[in-house]
Amino acid sequence: MKQRLFAKTALTAALLAVLSGCATSTADTATKWNADKTYRITILHTNDNHGRFWQNQNGEYGMAARKTLLDNIRAEVKAEGGTTLLLSGGDINTGVPESDLQDAEPDFKGMNMLGYDAMALGNHEFDNPLDVLRKQQQWAKFPMLSANIYDKKTGERLFKPYQIFEQQGIKIAVIGLTTEDTAKIGNPEYIGAIEFRDPKAEAKRVIAELEQNEKPDVIIAATHMGHYEDGQRGINAPGDVALARYVDDGDLDMIVGGHSQEPVCMEGPNKTNNNFKPGDKCTPDQQNGTWIVQAHEWGKYVGRADFEFQNGELNLISYDLIPVNLKKKIKLEDGTQKRVFIQNEIQQNPEVLSFLTPFQEKGQEQLTVKIAESNGKLEGDRNVVRFKQTNLGRLIAASHMQRAKADFAVMNSGGVRDSINAGDITYKDVLTVQPFGNIVSYIDMSGKEVLDYLNVVATKPIDSGAYAQFYGISMTIAKGQVSDVKIGGQPLLMNKTYRFTVPSFNAAGGDGYPKVSHHSGYVNTGFVDAEVLKEFLQHNSPIDVNKYAPKGEVIYK
C-alpha cells in the first residue's frame, strides 16, 4: 500500500535508527515505532447486527458465542506480540422484537462486553427518534462515528467524525461514514432536520485534516454504505468501491463496511465470489490500494484481517471470515436431515450469556402468545417480496386499507422484513415482519392525481425496497407508465376522489415516493403498522393465505 506522505521513508527511518540508536517516529507526532521492526495489527469486524444479540432457534451466532471467539483471537494475537481493534459497520438497530422493544439496549451494552472500539452509524440507527439514539450513545462505551451527518440548521456535524487509536506506537485513525441513502430510506419524521452529505467528499476532507493535524500511520474507514461489485450500485447511493476509487491511491488502508449485508469475498478483480459458503477461504476486495471487507450480517461471522506494519507500510498477511456457530444440514443414512456445526462449536461466554438472558426473557414475555393461525406460508422473503406481488405484502396492504376505510392500499416491499410460516402466529412474528413502527396514513386524491402517483410508485424497479405491493387495485405497467387502472374492479375516473393508504415513511417521501404528507387530503391515522397487522390477523383468523394470493391484478409488460 502507498506509504503515508508524512511518514519517513524506510531508508531515512533506518538511517536515523542506526545513527541515533533510538526509536523513530512519524513527523510532528509523539507516536513512535521502530524502523525495520515488523508489527502485527489485527482488525476484527462485524456489521448489520439488527438486534441479533441472542442466538437463533438453531443455536447459531449470538453475542455470547461471539465474545468467546473474540477473546480467543485476542489472546492468540497478544501471545504473538500483536494488538487488535474491533470495529462495527453499523445498523445495530431494527430486526428482532426482543431488541426493538428495548431500544437495542441489550445489543449496545452487549457490545461493551465484547469490547468494540468504534462503530459507524448505519441508516437504521435513525429508525427511532434522535433522543433514542442519544440514549444509545450513553449506553455505548465506544464512539459512534459519522463524518457526513450534519445538522441542517447549524451546519455542524452531529457525531464525531473519527477516532484515533494508538497501538504499539502506531497511530490508527478510524473515520465513520454513513450512506447518503439514509435521507431516502430513513424515517422522514425523525431525520427531517438532518443532512446526509456525500460520504466520499467528506472522507477526502477528513483525510486531509488528519494528515495535517493528526498524522496517523494507518487510516481505516468504518462505513455503512454497501459493497457493490465493480461499483455497479444500481439505484443505491455510491458504496465502498466508489469511495475507495474516489480518494487518492492508498489514502485509505482499509474499509470496514456494512449495509449491503453480504460476505465480501472476491473471485477476482471486480468479481464477487457468489459461491462463497461458511468456512470457505475469503479474499477481500481491493480497490485503489484499499482493502474492503464486510462480514455478512447478524454476527454470523467475525471478520479477521491480520496485517503487518513495517516502516510506515501496512500489508495484509491473511484474512478470514470466521463462522459463529453456523450450521449446515446433512442427510443421515435413514434419509432424515440434521443440522451440524460447520466448524467446531464455540461455547457461549457465561458472563455475557447471564447478562443478556433477562433481556431475552423480558422481550419474550408478551411475544410468544398466539394471536392467529394460517393454513400456509405468508411470503415475505426479501428475494421474493421485492420482485413480485405476494400474499403477505397484499395482506399487510389489506389491513391498512381496512383500518383507514380506503379504496386501495400501497405498501413498500422494504417494509416487509420477513415471512410468516404456516400454523400458529404470534405477536413476535408480526413485529419481525414490521419492525419499524411506521404509521398507517391515507390520502384523498382525484383520479388524475392517483394516476400521476402510480406512474411514479408502480414503476419503481424490482430488487429494491421501493417496489410496491398493492391491494384493491389492478393495473398494467409497461414502458414506465401505468394503464388500465381499476379500483374496486371499476375503471379509474379522472374527476372522482379516491382514498388510498401508504406507510407514513413513504408518505413523507421515503424510498423516493412522491411526498404527500403536505397534501390537503393527507391524514396520519396514528395507528402503528404492526399493531394494525396484529389486529387484522386476530380478527380474520384462521387466515386463508390463498385469499390474499395475487391473481394477476398487477401486470408488468
PDB file of C-alpha atoms in Angstrom, residues 50-235:
ATOM      1  CA  HIS A  50     -30.038  -5.825  13.515  1.00  0.00           C
ATOM      2  CA  GLY A  51     -30.970  -6.773  17.056  1.00  0.00           C
ATOM      3  CA  ARG A  52     -29.424 -10.257  16.998  1.00  0.00           C
ATOM      4  CA  PHE A  53     -27.928 -10.164  20.478  1.00  0.00           C
ATOM      5  CA  TRP A  54     -29.350 -13.659  21.073  1.00  0.00           C
ATOM      6  CA  GLN A  55     -28.644 -16.882  19.183  1.00  0.00           C
ATOM      7  CA  ASN A  56     -31.327 -18.044  16.760  1.00  0.00           C
ATOM      8  CA  GLN A  57     -33.566 -21.073  17.229  1.00  0.00           C
ATOM      9  CA  ASN A  58     -30.856 -23.332  15.786  1.00  0.00           C
ATOM     10  CA  GLY A  59     -28.202 -22.063  18.199  1.00  0.00           C
ATOM     11  CA  GLU A  60     -26.390 -20.031  15.546  1.00  0.00           C
ATOM     12  CA  TYR A  61     -24.448 -16.783  16.147  1.00  0.00           C
ATOM     13  CA  GLY A  62     -25.368 -14.649  19.214  1.00  0.00           C
ATOM     14  CA  MET A  63     -23.195 -12.281  21.241  1.00  0.00           C
ATOM     15  CA  ALA A  64     -22.259 -14.771  23.944  1.00  0.00           C
ATOM     16  CA  ALA A  65     -20.541 -17.094  21.474  1.00  0.00           C
ATOM     17  CA  ARG A  66     -19.030 -14.146  19.626  1.00  0.00           C
ATOM     18  CA  LYS A  67     -17.431 -12.984  22.883  1.00  0.00           C
ATOM     19  CA  THR A  68     -15.677 -16.338  23.302  1.00  0.00           C
ATOM     20  CA  LEU A  69     -14.381 -16.223  19.731  1.00  0.00           C
ATOM     21  CA  LEU A  70     -13.143 -12.646  20.106  1.00  0.00           C
ATOM     22  CA  ASP A  71     -11.382 -13.398  23.373  1.00  0.00           C
ATOM     23  CA  ASN A  72      -9.643 -16.413  21.822  1.00  0.00           C
ATOM     24  CA  ILE A  73      -8.429 -14.354  18.864  1.00  0.00           C
ATOM     25  CA  ARG A  74      -7.219 -11.542  21.100  1.00  0.00           C
ATOM     26  CA  ALA A  75      -5.297 -13.968  23.289  1.00  0.00           C
ATOM     27  CA  GLU A  76      -3.665 -15.543  20.251  1.00  0.00           C
ATOM     28  CA  VAL A  77      -2.667 -12.181  18.755  1.00  0.00           C
ATOM     29  CA  LYS A  78      -1.353 -10.910  22.095  1.00  0.00           C
ATOM     30  CA  ALA A  79       0.743 -14.039  22.563  1.00  0.00           C
ATOM     31  CA  GLU A  80       2.402 -13.279  19.234  1.00  0.00           C
ATOM     32  CA  GLY A  81       3.125  -9.689  20.233  1.00  0.00           C
ATOM     33  CA  GLY A  82       0.287  -8.060  18.281  1.00  0.00           C
ATOM     34  CA  THR A  83      -2.735  -5.923  19.074  1.00  0.00           C
ATOM     35  CA  THR A  84      -6.355  -5.935  17.934  1.00  0.00           C
ATOM     36  CA  LEU A  85      -9.024  -3.402  17.038  1.00  0.00           C
ATOM     37  CA  LEU A  86     -12.723  -4.370  16.891  1.00  0.00           C
ATOM     38  CA  LEU A  87     -14.981  -2.314  14.589  1.00  0.00           C
ATOM     39  CA  SER A  88     -18.621  -2.420  13.541  1.00  0.00           C
ATOM     40  CA  GLY A  89     -20.077  -1.348  10.206  1.00  0.00           C
ATOM     41  CA  GLY A  90     -23.294  -0.202  11.882  1.00  0.00           C
ATOM     42  CA  ASP A  91     -27.021  -0.982  11.847  1.00  0.00           C
ATOM     43  CA  ILE A  92     -27.219  -2.259  15.403  1.00  0.00           C
ATOM     44  CA  ASN A  93     -30.944  -1.443  15.455  1.00  0.00           C
ATOM     45  CA  THR A  94     -34.077  -2.996  13.987  1.00  0.00           C
ATOM     46  CA  GLY A  95     -34.873  -6.570  13.170  1.00  0.00           C
ATOM     47  CA  VAL A  96     -35.717  -8.610  16.267  1.00  0.00           C
ATOM     48  CA  PRO A  97     -38.664  -7.732  18.530  1.00  0.00           C
ATOM     49  CA  GLU A  98     -36.858  -8.565  21.786  1.00  0.00           C
ATOM     50  CA  SER A  99     -34.267  -5.939  20.872  1.00  0.00           C
ATOM     51  CA  ASP A 100     -36.606  -3.438  19.201  1.00  0.00           C
ATOM     52  CA  LEU A 101     -38.937  -3.224  22.191  1.00  0.00           C
ATOM     53  CA  GLN A 102     -35.953  -2.385  24.397  1.00  0.00           C
ATOM     54  CA  ASP A 103     -34.348   0.182  22.067  1.00  0.00           C
ATOM     55  CA  ALA A 104     -31.451  -2.232  21.413  1.00  0.00           C
ATOM     56  CA  GLU A 105     -30.213  -1.834  24.995  1.00  0.00           C
ATOM     57  CA  PRO A 106     -29.007  -5.462  25.156  1.00  0.00           C
ATOM     58  CA  ASP A 107     -27.146  -5.016  21.870  1.00  0.00           C
ATOM     59  CA  PHE A 108     -25.255  -1.837  22.762  1.00  0.00           C
ATOM     60  CA  LYS A 109     -24.451  -2.969  26.288  1.00  0.00           C
ATOM     61  CA  GLY A 110     -23.500  -6.370  24.919  1.00  0.00           C
ATOM     62  CA  MET A 111     -21.103  -4.656  22.517  1.00  0.00           C
ATOM     63  CA  ASN A 112     -19.438  -3.054  25.530  1.00  0.00           C
ATOM     64  CA  MET A 113     -18.835  -6.501  26.999  1.00  0.00           C
ATOM     65  CA  LEU A 114     -17.471  -7.750  23.684  1.00  0.00           C
ATOM     66  CA  GLY A 115     -15.005  -4.856  23.594  1.00  0.00           C
ATOM     67  CA  TYR A 116     -15.966  -2.911  20.483  1.00  0.00           C
ATOM     68  CA  ASP A 117     -13.626   0.004  19.857  1.00  0.00           C
ATOM     69  CA  ALA A 118     -15.796   2.014  17.436  1.00  0.00           C
ATOM     70  CA  MET A 119     -18.744   1.741  15.064  1.00  0.00           C
ATOM     71  CA  ALA A 120     -20.071   3.512  12.007  1.00  0.00           C
ATOM     72  CA  LEU A 121     -23.579   4.872  12.285  1.00  0.00           C
ATOM     73  CA  GLY A 122     -25.919   2.942  10.000  1.00  0.00           C
ATOM     74  CA  ASN A 123     -29.143   4.109   8.420  1.00  0.00           C
ATOM     75  CA  HIS A 124     -31.176   2.005  10.871  1.00  0.00           C
ATOM     76  CA  GLU A 125     -29.729   3.953  13.767  1.00  0.00           C
ATOM     77  CA  PHE A 126     -32.276   6.564  12.631  1.00  0.00           C
ATOM     78  CA  ASP A 127     -35.355   4.313  12.766  1.00  0.00           C
ATOM     79  CA  ASN A 128     -36.151   5.874  16.134  1.00  0.00           C
ATOM     80  CA  PRO A 129     -36.357   9.494  17.289  1.00  0.00           C
ATOM     81  CA  LEU A 130     -32.957  11.102  17.748  1.00  0.00           C
ATOM     82  CA  ASP A 131     -33.325  11.077  21.536  1.00  0.00           C
ATOM     83  CA  VAL A 132     -33.311   7.255  21.412  1.00  0.00           C
ATOM     84  CA  LEU A 133     -30.020   7.331  19.508  1.00  0.00           C
ATOM     85  CA  ARG A 134     -28.597   9.773  22.045  1.00  0.00           C
ATOM     86  CA  LYS A 135     -29.641   7.349  24.798  1.00  0.00           C
ATOM     87  CA  GLN A 136     -27.874   4.544  22.932  1.00  0.00           C
ATOM     88  CA  GLN A 137     -24.763   6.709  22.747  1.00  0.00           C
ATOM     89  CA  GLN A 138     -24.848   6.961  26.533  1.00  0.00           C
ATOM     90  CA  TRP A 139     -25.075   3.172  26.812  1.00  0.00           C
ATOM     91  CA  ALA A 140     -22.177   2.621  24.425  1.00  0.00           C
ATOM     92  CA  LYS A 141     -18.659   2.794  25.872  1.00  0.00           C
ATOM     93  CA  PHE A 142     -17.255   3.268  22.371  1.00  0.00           C
ATOM     94  CA  PRO A 143     -17.669   6.091  19.827  1.00  0.00           C
ATOM     95  CA  MET A 144     -20.413   6.098  17.178  1.00  0.00           C
ATOM     96  CA  LEU A 145     -18.752   7.705  14.180  1.00  0.00           C
ATOM     97  CA  SER A 146     -20.011   9.521  11.106  1.00  0.00           C
ATOM     98  CA  ALA A 147     -18.259  12.368   9.334  1.00  0.00           C
ATOM     99  CA  ASN A 148     -21.038  13.141   6.858  1.00  0.00           C
ATOM    100  CA  ILE A 149     -24.098  13.682   9.089  1.00  0.00           C
ATOM    101  CA  TYR A 150     -24.893  17.341   9.709  1.00  0.00           C
ATOM    102  CA  ASP A 151     -27.482  19.470  11.475  1.00  0.00           C
ATOM    103  CA  LYS A 152     -29.333  21.368   8.725  1.00  0.00           C
ATOM    104  CA  LYS A 153     -29.863  24.401  10.945  1.00  0.00           C
ATOM    105  CA  THR A 154     -26.368  24.866  12.361  1.00  0.00           C
ATOM    106  CA  GLY A 155     -24.312  23.228   9.613  1.00  0.00           C
ATOM    107  CA  GLU A 156     -22.354  21.382  12.297  1.00  0.00           C
ATOM    108  CA  ARG A 157     -21.623  17.671  12.436  1.00  0.00           C
ATOM    109  CA  LEU A 158     -23.955  15.749  14.723  1.00  0.00           C
ATOM    110  CA  PHE A 159     -21.465  12.985  15.509  1.00  0.00           C
ATOM    111  CA  LYS A 160     -17.756  12.517  15.959  1.00  0.00           C
ATOM    112  CA  PRO A 161     -16.124  12.123  12.523  1.00  0.00           C
ATOM    113  CA  TYR A 162     -13.179   9.946  13.561  1.00  0.00           C
ATOM    114  CA  GLN A 163     -11.372   8.342  16.468  1.00  0.00           C
ATOM    115  CA  ILE A 164      -7.618   8.000  16.979  1.00  0.00           C
ATOM    116  CA  PHE A 165      -6.179   4.808  18.451  1.00  0.00           C
ATOM    117  CA  GLU A 166      -2.544   4.272  19.359  1.00  0.00           C
ATOM    118  CA  GLN A 167      -1.238   0.710  19.439  1.00  0.00           C
ATOM    119  CA  GLN A 168       2.408  -0.316  19.715  1.00  0.00           C
ATOM    120  CA  GLY A 169       3.421   3.253  18.907  1.00  0.00           C
ATOM    121  CA  ILE A 170       1.364   3.127  15.694  1.00  0.00           C
ATOM    122  CA  LYS A 171      -1.305   5.779  15.237  1.00  0.00           C
ATOM    123  CA  ILE A 172      -4.529   4.458  13.703  1.00  0.00           C
ATOM    124  CA  ALA A 173      -7.335   6.776  12.583  1.00  0.00           C
ATOM    125  CA  VAL A 174     -10.850   5.347  12.126  1.00  0.00           C
ATOM    126  CA  ILE A 175     -13.255   7.516  10.117  1.00  0.00           C
ATOM    127  CA  GLY A 176     -17.009   6.873  10.248  1.00  0.00           C
ATOM    128  CA  LEU A 177     -19.217   7.279   7.145  1.00  0.00           C
ATOM    129  CA  THR A 178     -22.946   6.689   6.578  1.00  0.00           C
ATOM    130  CA  THR A 179     -24.797   6.106   3.318  1.00  0.00           C
ATOM    131  CA  GLU A 180     -26.459   9.243   1.988  1.00  0.00           C
ATOM    132  CA  ASP A 181     -29.386   6.970   1.080  1.00  0.00           C
ATOM    133  CA  THR A 182     -30.386   7.356   4.745  1.00  0.00           C
ATOM    134  CA  ALA A 183     -32.105  10.568   3.678  1.00  0.00           C
ATOM    135  CA  LYS A 184     -34.277   8.464   1.361  1.00  0.00           C
ATOM    136  CA  ILE A 185     -34.717   5.226   3.308  1.00  0.00           C
ATOM    137  CA  GLY A 186     -34.649   6.628   6.852  1.00  0.00           C
ATOM    138  CA  ASN A 187     -37.891   7.663   8.534  1.00  0.00           C
ATOM    139  CA  PRO A 188     -38.523  11.242   7.341  1.00  0.00           C
ATOM    140  CA  GLU A 189     -40.348  12.034  10.574  1.00  0.00           C
ATOM    141  CA  TYR A 190     -37.106  11.562  12.508  1.00  0.00           C
ATOM    142  CA  ILE A 191     -34.475  12.877  10.092  1.00  0.00           C
ATOM    143  CA  GLY A 192     -36.113  15.991   8.703  1.00  0.00           C
ATOM    144  CA  ALA A 193     -33.568  18.261  10.416  1.00  0.00           C
ATOM    145  CA  ILE A 194     -30.574  16.113   9.457  1.00  0.00           C
ATOM    146  CA  GLU A 195     -28.421  16.379   6.335  1.00  0.00           C
ATOM    147  CA  PHE A 196     -26.570  13.350   4.979  1.00  0.00           C
ATOM    148  CA  ARG A 197     -23.758  14.711   2.846  1.00  0.00           C
ATOM    149  CA  ASP A 198     -21.715  12.892   0.219  1.00  0.00           C
ATOM    150  CA  PRO A 199     -19.542  10.488   2.260  1.00  0.00           C
ATOM    151  CA  LYS A 200     -16.889  10.342  -0.472  1.00  0.00           C
ATOM    152  CA  ALA A 201     -16.280  14.077  -0.362  1.00  0.00           C
ATOM    153  CA  GLU A 202     -16.381  14.093   3.436  1.00  0.00           C
ATOM    154  CA  ALA A 203     -13.864  11.256   3.561  1.00  0.00           C
ATOM    155  CA  LYS A 204     -11.443  13.169   1.374  1.00  0.00           C
ATOM    156  CA  ARG A 205     -11.879  16.246   3.545  1.00  0.00           C
ATOM    157  CA  VAL A 206     -11.309  14.346   6.790  1.00  0.00           C
ATOM    158  CA  ILE A 207      -8.277  12.512   5.401  1.00  0.00           C
ATOM    159  CA  ALA A 208      -6.698  15.884   4.529  1.00  0.00           C
ATOM    160  CA  GLU A 209      -7.433  17.151   8.044  1.00  0.00           C
ATOM    161  CA  LEU A 210      -5.979  14.019   9.593  1.00  0.00           C
ATOM    162  CA  GLU A 211      -2.793  14.194   7.565  1.00  0.00           C
ATOM    163  CA  GLN A 212      -2.303  17.812   8.531  1.00  0.00           C
ATOM    164  CA  ASN A 213      -3.236  17.616  12.210  1.00  0.00           C
ATOM    165  CA  GLU A 214      -3.009  14.047  13.477  1.00  0.00           C
ATOM    166  CA  LYS A 215      -0.551  12.428  11.066  1.00  0.00           C
ATOM    167  CA  PRO A 216      -1.786   8.848  11.547  1.00  0.00           C
ATOM    168  CA  ASP A 217       0.217   5.896  10.286  1.00  0.00           C
ATOM    169  CA  VAL A 218      -2.913   3.961   9.295  1.00  0.00           C
ATOM    170  CA  ILE A 219      -6.326   5.221   8.145  1.00  0.00           C
ATOM    171  CA  ILE A 220      -9.383   2.971   8.217  1.00  0.00           C
ATOM    172  CA  ALA A 221     -12.937   3.896   7.220  1.00  0.00           C
ATOM    173  CA  ALA A 222     -15.706   2.216   9.171  1.00  0.00           C
ATOM    174  CA  THR A 223     -18.625   2.659   6.808  1.00  0.00           C
ATOM    175  CA  HIS A 224     -22.272   1.842   6.333  1.00  0.00           C
ATOM    176  CA  MET A 225     -22.509   2.367   2.581  1.00  0.00           C
ATOM    177  CA  GLY A 226     -22.685  -1.059   0.937  1.00  0.00           C
ATOM    178  CA  HIS A 227     -20.322  -3.050  -1.265  1.00  0.00           C
ATOM    179  CA  TYR A 228     -21.339  -3.126  -4.920  1.00  0.00           C
ATOM    180  CA  GLU A 229     -19.377  -5.281  -7.336  1.00  0.00           C
ATOM    181  CA  ASP A 230     -17.187  -3.118  -9.572  1.00  0.00           C
ATOM    182  CA  GLY A 231     -19.096  -0.088  -8.273  1.00  0.00           C
ATOM    183  CA  GLN A 232     -22.319  -1.152 -10.019  1.00  0.00           C
ATOM    184  CA  ARG A 233     -24.704   0.258  -7.426  1.00  0.00           C
ATOM    185  CA  GLY A 234     -27.966   0.431  -9.390  1.00  0.00           C
ATOM    186  CA  ILE A 235     -30.373   2.829  -7.671  1.00  0.00           C
TER     187      ILE A 235
END
